[in-house]
Amino acid sequence: MFIENEQQMMMIRQSARDFAEIHIRPYIMEWDESQTFPVALFKKLGEHGFMGIIVPEAYGGSGFGYQEYITILDEISKVCGSIGLSLAAHNSLCTNHILSFANDSQKQKYLPKLATGEWLGAWGLTETGSGSDAGGLATVAVRDGDYFVLNGSKNFITHAISSDVAVVLARTGDKGDKKGVTAFIIEKGTEGFLCR
């Protein structure tokens, strides 16, 4: 069994290495100099199963574990750390939070799009006044009937402009109460949700 797993890991490593050499290395300077975020690349990463690495196959993901996840990120990051970081942010911050904490209907709706690269995900915690301190969030969410109204702003959010959906953290309890923070899934195009 160990030899089979070792061979599988070598195939995964080689697949990620080949992808990076073919689809990333030739374009790094072009993207950097034009300050372009390569959205089309992330669609291609999805076609190769790299956008939902730890997402179960039932939701369109690769169904791998963390060893495979780290191996893929390692190979992509060896060629371009920025793309590796973006891939990690999509997989870990947005997609994994939905996988870990969303209800079944939310998982059915969002995970297949995120895992296949049809959609790119963002995760909004950081704010000007509190940095990444969840207990100090100024963004608040107030219930209004069956919905919540969020009021606040975030900054330094990976994929904020390019994403199709974001998991946004807002305070639903008293400031400083780290258990008074709730995560909301917000689609691009939602009224009042602006990304600049």
PDB file of C-alpha atoms in Angstrom:
ATOM      1  CA  MET A   1       0.000   0.000   0.000  1.00  0.00           C
ATOM      2  CA  PHE A   2       2.835   2.402   0.851  1.00  0.00           C
ATOM      3  CA  ILE A   3       4.450   1.882  -2.569  1.00  0.00           C
ATOM      4  CA  GLU A   4       1.114   2.534  -4.289  1.00  0.00           C
ATOM      5  CA  ASN A   5       0.615   5.743  -2.292  1.00  0.00           C
ATOM      6  CA  GLU A   6       4.198   6.795  -2.962  1.00  0.00           C
ATOM      7  CA  GLN A   7       3.680   6.244  -6.687  1.00  0.00           C
ATOM      8  CA  GLN A   8       0.417   8.177  -6.590  1.00  0.00           C
ATOM      9  CA  MET A   9       2.140  11.049  -4.782  1.00  0.00           C
ATOM     10  CA  MET A  10       4.908  11.084  -7.379  1.00  0.00           C
ATOM     11  CA  MET A  11       2.284  11.275 -10.150  1.00  0.00           C
ATOM     12  CA  ILE A  12       0.502  14.153  -8.388  1.00  0.00           C
ATOM     13  CA  ARG A  13       3.797  15.970  -7.867  1.00  0.00           C
ATOM     14  CA  GLN A  14       4.772  15.506 -11.512  1.00  0.00           C
ATOM     15  CA  SER A  15       1.346  16.630 -12.705  1.00  0.00           C
ATOM     16  CA  ALA A  16       1.578  19.864 -10.695  1.00  0.00           C
ATOM     17  CA  ARG A  17       5.196  20.395 -11.793  1.00  0.00           C
ATOM     18  CA  ASP A  18       4.305  19.920 -15.462  1.00  0.00           C
ATOM     19  CA  PHE A  19       1.314  22.242 -15.156  1.00  0.00           C
ATOM     20  CA  ALA A  20       3.476  24.970 -13.636  1.00  0.00           C
ATOM     21  CA  GLU A  21       6.169  24.647 -16.279  1.00  0.00           C
ATOM     22  CA  ILE A  22       3.708  24.702 -19.189  1.00  0.00           C
ATOM     23  CA  HIS A  23       0.984  27.097 -18.019  1.00  0.00           C
ATOM     24  CA  ILE A  24       2.726  29.411 -15.523  1.00  0.00           C
ATOM     25  CA  ARG A  25       6.485  29.829 -16.057  1.00  0.00           C
ATOM     26  CA  PRO A  26       6.286  31.249 -19.614  1.00  0.00           C
ATOM     27  CA  TYR A  27       3.865  34.003 -18.537  1.00  0.00           C
ATOM     28  CA  ILE A  28       5.164  35.142 -15.135  1.00  0.00           C
ATOM     29  CA  MET A  29       6.897  38.304 -16.331  1.00  0.00           C
ATOM     30  CA  GLU A  30       4.034  39.216 -18.664  1.00  0.00           C
ATOM     31  CA  TRP A  31       1.522  39.030 -15.787  1.00  0.00           C
ATOM     32  CA  ASP A  32       3.876  40.867 -13.459  1.00  0.00           C
ATOM     33  CA  GLU A  33       4.752  43.696 -15.830  1.00  0.00           C
ATOM     34  CA  SER A  34       1.148  44.254 -16.940  1.00  0.00           C
ATOM     35  CA  GLN A  35      -0.122  43.822 -13.358  1.00  0.00           C
ATOM     36  CA  THR A  36      -2.627  41.271 -14.638  1.00  0.00           C
ATOM     37  CA  PHE A  37      -4.315  38.655 -12.503  1.00  0.00           C
ATOM     38  CA  PRO A  38      -4.575  35.576 -14.780  1.00  0.00           C
ATOM     39  CA  VAL A  39      -8.196  34.541 -14.238  1.00  0.00           C
ATOM     40  CA  ALA A  40      -8.044  32.146 -17.207  1.00  0.00           C
ATOM     41  CA  LEU A  41      -5.180  30.284 -15.524  1.00  0.00           C
ATOM     42  CA  PHE A  42      -7.402  29.509 -12.542  1.00  0.00           C
ATOM     43  CA  LYS A  43     -10.035  28.047 -14.858  1.00  0.00           C
ATOM     44  CA  LYS A  44      -7.270  25.807 -16.231  1.00  0.00           C
ATOM     45  CA  LEU A  45      -6.164  24.903 -12.684  1.00  0.00           C
ATOM     46  CA  GLY A  46      -9.756  23.828 -12.092  1.00  0.00           C
ATOM     47  CA  GLU A  47      -9.704  21.602 -15.179  1.00  0.00           C
ATOM     48  CA  HIS A  48      -6.692  19.848 -13.658  1.00  0.00           C
ATOM     49  CA  GLY A  49      -8.402  19.349 -10.282  1.00  0.00           C
ATOM     50  CA  PHE A  50      -6.271  21.886  -8.417  1.00  0.00           C
ATOM     51  CA  MET A  51      -9.074  24.271  -7.384  1.00  0.00           C
ATOM     52  CA  GLY A  52     -10.849  21.753  -5.141  1.00  0.00           C
ATOM     53  CA  ILE A  53      -7.957  19.620  -3.956  1.00  0.00           C
ATOM     54  CA  ILE A  54      -9.492  18.580  -0.616  1.00  0.00           C
ATOM     55  CA  VAL A  55     -13.115  18.856  -1.746  1.00  0.00           C
ATOM     56  CA  PRO A  56     -14.817  15.429  -1.973  1.00  0.00           C
ATOM     57  CA  GLU A  57     -15.494  14.068  -5.438  1.00  0.00           C
ATOM     58  CA  ALA A  58     -19.244  14.223  -4.710  1.00  0.00           C
ATOM     59  CA  TYR A  59     -18.928  18.024  -4.914  1.00  0.00           C
ATOM     60  CA  GLY A  60     -16.712  18.025  -8.006  1.00  0.00           C
ATOM     61  CA  GLY A  61     -13.414  18.107  -6.145  1.00  0.00           C
ATOM     62  CA  SER A  62     -10.329  15.908  -6.302  1.00  0.00           C
ATOM     63  CA  GLY A  63     -11.027  14.265  -2.946  1.00  0.00           C
ATOM     64  CA  PHE A  64      -7.377  14.399  -1.866  1.00  0.00           C
ATOM     65  CA  GLY A  65      -5.950  14.911   1.604  1.00  0.00           C
ATOM     66  CA  TYR A  66      -3.573  17.504   2.971  1.00  0.00           C
ATOM     67  CA  GLN A  67      -0.427  15.671   1.894  1.00  0.00           C
ATOM     68  CA  GLU A  68      -1.527  15.928  -1.729  1.00  0.00           C
ATOM     69  CA  TYR A  69      -2.661  19.515  -1.135  1.00  0.00           C
ATOM     70  CA  ILE A  70       0.759  20.572   0.171  1.00  0.00           C
ATOM     71  CA  THR A  71       2.525  18.686  -2.630  1.00  0.00           C
ATOM     72  CA  ILE A  72       0.532  20.516  -5.321  1.00  0.00           C
ATOM     73  CA  LEU A  73       1.008  23.920  -3.677  1.00  0.00           C
ATOM     74  CA  ASP A  74       4.713  23.235  -3.262  1.00  0.00           C
ATOM     75  CA  GLU A  75       5.220  22.486  -6.957  1.00  0.00           C
ATOM     76  CA  ILE A  76       3.136  25.457  -8.160  1.00  0.00           C
ATOM     77  CA  SER A  77       4.873  27.805  -5.699  1.00  0.00           C
ATOM     78  CA  LYS A  78       8.339  26.710  -6.809  1.00  0.00           C
ATOM     79  CA  VAL A  79       7.538  28.280 -10.168  1.00  0.00           C
ATOM     80  CA  CYS A  80       5.456  31.243  -8.938  1.00  0.00           C
ATOM     81  CA  GLY A  81       4.839  32.033  -5.292  1.00  0.00           C
ATOM     82  CA  SER A  82       2.029  34.460  -6.162  1.00  0.00           C
ATOM     83  CA  ILE A  83       0.035  31.837  -8.044  1.00  0.00           C
ATOM     84  CA  GLY A  84       0.722  29.327  -5.261  1.00  0.00           C
ATOM     85  CA  LEU A  85      -0.574  31.791  -2.676  1.00  0.00           C
ATOM     86  CA  SER A  86      -3.689  32.517  -4.731  1.00  0.00           C
ATOM     87  CA  LEU A  87      -4.325  28.799  -5.165  1.00  0.00           C
ATOM     88  CA  ALA A  88      -3.952  28.299  -1.407  1.00  0.00           C
ATOM     89  CA  ALA A  89      -6.278  31.216  -0.620  1.00  0.00           C
ATOM     90  CA  HIS A  90      -8.967  29.827  -2.919  1.00  0.00           C
ATOM     91  CA  ASN A  91      -8.668  26.259  -1.601  1.00  0.00           C
ATOM     92  CA  SER A  92      -8.169  26.987   2.089  1.00  0.00           C
ATOM     93  CA  LEU A  93      -9.811  30.272   2.933  1.00  0.00           C
ATOM     94  CA  CYS A  94     -12.958  30.321   0.821  1.00  0.00           C
ATOM     95  CA  THR A  95     -13.613  26.788  -0.409  1.00  0.00           C
ATOM     96  CA  ASN A  96     -12.558  24.941   2.744  1.00  0.00           C
ATOM     97  CA  HIS A  97     -14.632  27.212   4.980  1.00  0.00           C
ATOM     98  CA  ILE A  98     -17.713  26.425   2.915  1.00  0.00           C
ATOM     99  CA  LEU A  99     -16.799  22.712   2.962  1.00  0.00           C
ATOM    100  CA  SER A 100     -16.279  22.747   6.731  1.00  0.00           C
ATOM    101  CA  PHE A 101     -19.092  24.971   7.949  1.00  0.00           C
ATOM    102  CA  ALA A 102     -21.804  25.548   5.333  1.00  0.00           C
ATOM    103  CA  ASN A 103     -25.123  23.738   5.328  1.00  0.00           C
ATOM    104  CA  ASP A 104     -25.890  21.063   2.721  1.00  0.00           C
ATOM    105  CA  SER A 105     -27.699  23.340   0.279  1.00  0.00           C
ATOM    106  CA  GLN A 106     -24.853  25.879   0.393  1.00  0.00           C
ATOM    107  CA  LYS A 107     -22.307  23.118  -0.211  1.00  0.00           C
ATOM    108  CA  GLN A 108     -24.324  21.823  -3.175  1.00  0.00           C
ATOM    109  CA  LYS A 109     -24.588  25.316  -4.624  1.00  0.00           C
ATOM    110  CA  TYR A 110     -21.042  26.612  -4.183  1.00  0.00           C
ATOM    111  CA  LEU A 111     -18.557  23.755  -3.908  1.00  0.00           C
ATOM    112  CA  PRO A 112     -18.944  22.363  -7.454  1.00  0.00           C
ATOM    113  CA  LYS A 113     -18.369  25.823  -8.950  1.00  0.00           C
ATOM    114  CA  LEU A 114     -15.370  26.500  -6.714  1.00  0.00           C
ATOM    115  CA  ALA A 115     -13.833  23.016  -6.999  1.00  0.00           C
ATOM    116  CA  THR A 116     -13.919  23.012 -10.788  1.00  0.00           C
ATOM    117  CA  GLY A 117     -12.602  26.547 -11.204  1.00  0.00           C
ATOM    118  CA  GLU A 118     -15.835  27.833 -12.688  1.00  0.00           C
ATOM    119  CA  TRP A 119     -15.808  30.337  -9.811  1.00  0.00           C
ATOM    120  CA  LEU A 120     -12.939  31.902  -7.915  1.00  0.00           C
ATOM    121  CA  GLY A 121     -13.371  32.418  -4.174  1.00  0.00           C
ATOM    122  CA  ALA A 122     -12.254  35.096  -1.719  1.00  0.00           C
ATOM    123  CA  TRP A 123     -12.295  35.324   2.067  1.00  0.00           C
ATOM    124  CA  GLY A 124     -12.880  38.648   3.818  1.00  0.00           C
ATOM    125  CA  LEU A 125     -11.540  39.083   7.341  1.00  0.00           C
ATOM    126  CA  THR A 126      -8.887  41.833   7.278  1.00  0.00           C
ATOM    127  CA  GLU A 127      -9.923  45.410   8.063  1.00  0.00           C
ATOM    128  CA  THR A 128      -8.061  48.699   8.330  1.00  0.00           C
ATOM    129  CA  GLY A 129      -8.659  49.144  12.056  1.00  0.00           C
ATOM    130  CA  SER A 130      -8.293  45.554  13.259  1.00  0.00           C
ATOM    131  CA  GLY A 131      -6.058  43.799  10.753  1.00  0.00           C
ATOM    132  CA  SER A 132      -6.808  40.084  10.996  1.00  0.00           C
ATOM    133  CA  ASP A 133      -8.081  40.226  14.596  1.00  0.00           C
ATOM    134  CA  ALA A 134     -11.539  38.666  14.325  1.00  0.00           C
ATOM    135  CA  GLY A 135     -12.480  39.949  17.779  1.00  0.00           C
ATOM    136  CA  GLY A 136     -11.867  43.541  16.724  1.00  0.00           C
ATOM    137  CA  LEU A 137     -14.000  43.546  13.578  1.00  0.00           C
ATOM    138  CA  ALA A 138     -15.850  46.762  12.817  1.00  0.00           C
ATOM    139  CA  THR A 139     -17.979  45.169  10.067  1.00  0.00           C
ATOM    140  CA  VAL A 140     -21.332  44.278  11.595  1.00  0.00           C
ATOM    141  CA  ALA A 141     -24.218  42.079  10.499  1.00  0.00           C
ATOM    142  CA  VAL A 142     -27.725  42.856  11.752  1.00  0.00           C
ATOM    143  CA  ARG A 143     -30.696  40.584  11.199  1.00  0.00           C
ATOM    144  CA  ASP A 144     -33.473  42.101   9.102  1.00  0.00           C
ATOM    145  CA  GLY A 145     -36.310  39.572   8.922  1.00  0.00           C
ATOM    146  CA  ASP A 146     -35.033  36.454   7.149  1.00  0.00           C
ATOM    147  CA  TYR A 147     -31.816  38.174   6.079  1.00  0.00           C
ATOM    148  CA  PHE A 148     -28.779  39.926   7.476  1.00  0.00           C
ATOM    149  CA  VAL A 149     -27.599  43.373   6.450  1.00  0.00           C
ATOM    150  CA  LEU A 150     -23.817  43.757   6.565  1.00  0.00           C
ATOM    151  CA  ASN A 151     -22.203  47.145   7.013  1.00  0.00           C
ATOM    152  CA  GLY A 152     -18.456  47.671   6.870  1.00  0.00           C
ATOM    153  CA  SER A 153     -15.391  47.342   4.693  1.00  0.00           C
ATOM    154  CA  LYS A 154     -12.440  45.026   4.250  1.00  0.00           C
ATOM    155  CA  ASN A 155      -8.981  45.484   2.793  1.00  0.00           C
ATOM    156  CA  PHE A 156      -6.063  43.369   1.549  1.00  0.00           C
ATOM    157  CA  ILE A 157      -8.474  40.630   0.450  1.00  0.00           C
ATOM    158  CA  THR A 158      -6.933  38.125  -1.970  1.00  0.00           C
ATOM    159  CA  HIS A 159      -9.161  37.805  -5.079  1.00  0.00           C
ATOM    160  CA  ALA A 160     -11.521  40.581  -3.954  1.00  0.00           C
ATOM    161  CA  ILE A 161     -11.751  42.018  -7.454  1.00  0.00           C
ATOM    162  CA  SER A 162     -11.539  38.741  -9.391  1.00  0.00           C
ATOM    163  CA  SER A 163     -13.703  36.486  -7.238  1.00  0.00           C
ATOM    164  CA  ASP A 164     -17.218  35.295  -7.955  1.00  0.00           C
ATOM    165  CA  VAL A 165     -18.077  34.598  -4.322  1.00  0.00           C
ATOM    166  CA  ALA A 166     -16.613  35.536  -0.947  1.00  0.00           C
ATOM    167  CA  VAL A 167     -16.861  34.273   2.588  1.00  0.00           C
ATOM    168  CA  VAL A 168     -17.052  37.493   4.604  1.00  0.00           C
ATOM    169  CA  LEU A 169     -16.702  37.675   8.369  1.00  0.00           C
ATOM    170  CA  ALA A 170     -18.815  40.160  10.304  1.00  0.00           C
ATOM    171  CA  ARG A 171     -19.529  40.851  13.935  1.00  0.00           C
ATOM    172  CA  THR A 172     -22.894  39.576  15.197  1.00  0.00           C
ATOM    173  CA  GLY A 173     -21.976  39.945  18.863  1.00  0.00           C
ATOM    174  CA  ASP A 174     -20.179  42.477  21.021  1.00  0.00           C
ATOM    175  CA  LYS A 175     -16.851  43.882  19.855  1.00  0.00           C
ATOM    176  CA  GLY A 176     -14.044  41.792  21.302  1.00  0.00           C
ATOM    177  CA  ASP A 177     -16.225  38.684  21.567  1.00  0.00           C
ATOM    178  CA  LYS A 178     -14.499  36.264  19.198  1.00  0.00           C
ATOM    179  CA  LYS A 179     -17.520  33.960  19.367  1.00  0.00           C
ATOM    180  CA  GLY A 180     -19.688  36.853  18.178  1.00  0.00           C
ATOM    181  CA  VAL A 181     -18.360  36.591  14.614  1.00  0.00           C
ATOM    182  CA  THR A 182     -20.329  35.002  11.769  1.00  0.00           C
ATOM    183  CA  ALA A 183     -19.218  34.030   8.266  1.00  0.00           C
ATOM    184  CA  PHE A 184     -21.485  34.964   5.345  1.00  0.00           C
ATOM    185  CA  ILE A 185     -21.321  33.684   1.780  1.00  0.00           C
ATOM    186  CA  ILE A 186     -21.803  36.625  -0.575  1.00  0.00           C
ATOM    187  CA  GLU A 187     -21.934  36.364  -4.358  1.00  0.00           C
ATOM    188  CA  LYS A 188     -20.509  39.055  -6.589  1.00  0.00           C
ATOM    189  CA  GLY A 189     -23.397  41.160  -7.847  1.00  0.00           C
ATOM    190  CA  THR A 190     -25.218  41.159  -4.521  1.00  0.00           C
ATOM    191  CA  GLU A 191     -26.708  44.613  -3.944  1.00  0.00           C
ATOM    192  CA  GLY A 192     -24.326  46.821  -1.973  1.00  0.00           C
ATOM    193  CA  PHE A 193     -21.410  44.395  -2.243  1.00  0.00           C
ATOM    194  CA  LEU A 194     -18.627  46.345  -3.928  1.00  0.00           C
ATOM    195  CA  CYS A 195     -15.112  45.104  -4.738  1.00  0.00           C
ATOM    196  CA  ARG A 196     -12.486  47.626  -5.789  1.00  0.00           C
TER     197      ARG A 196
END
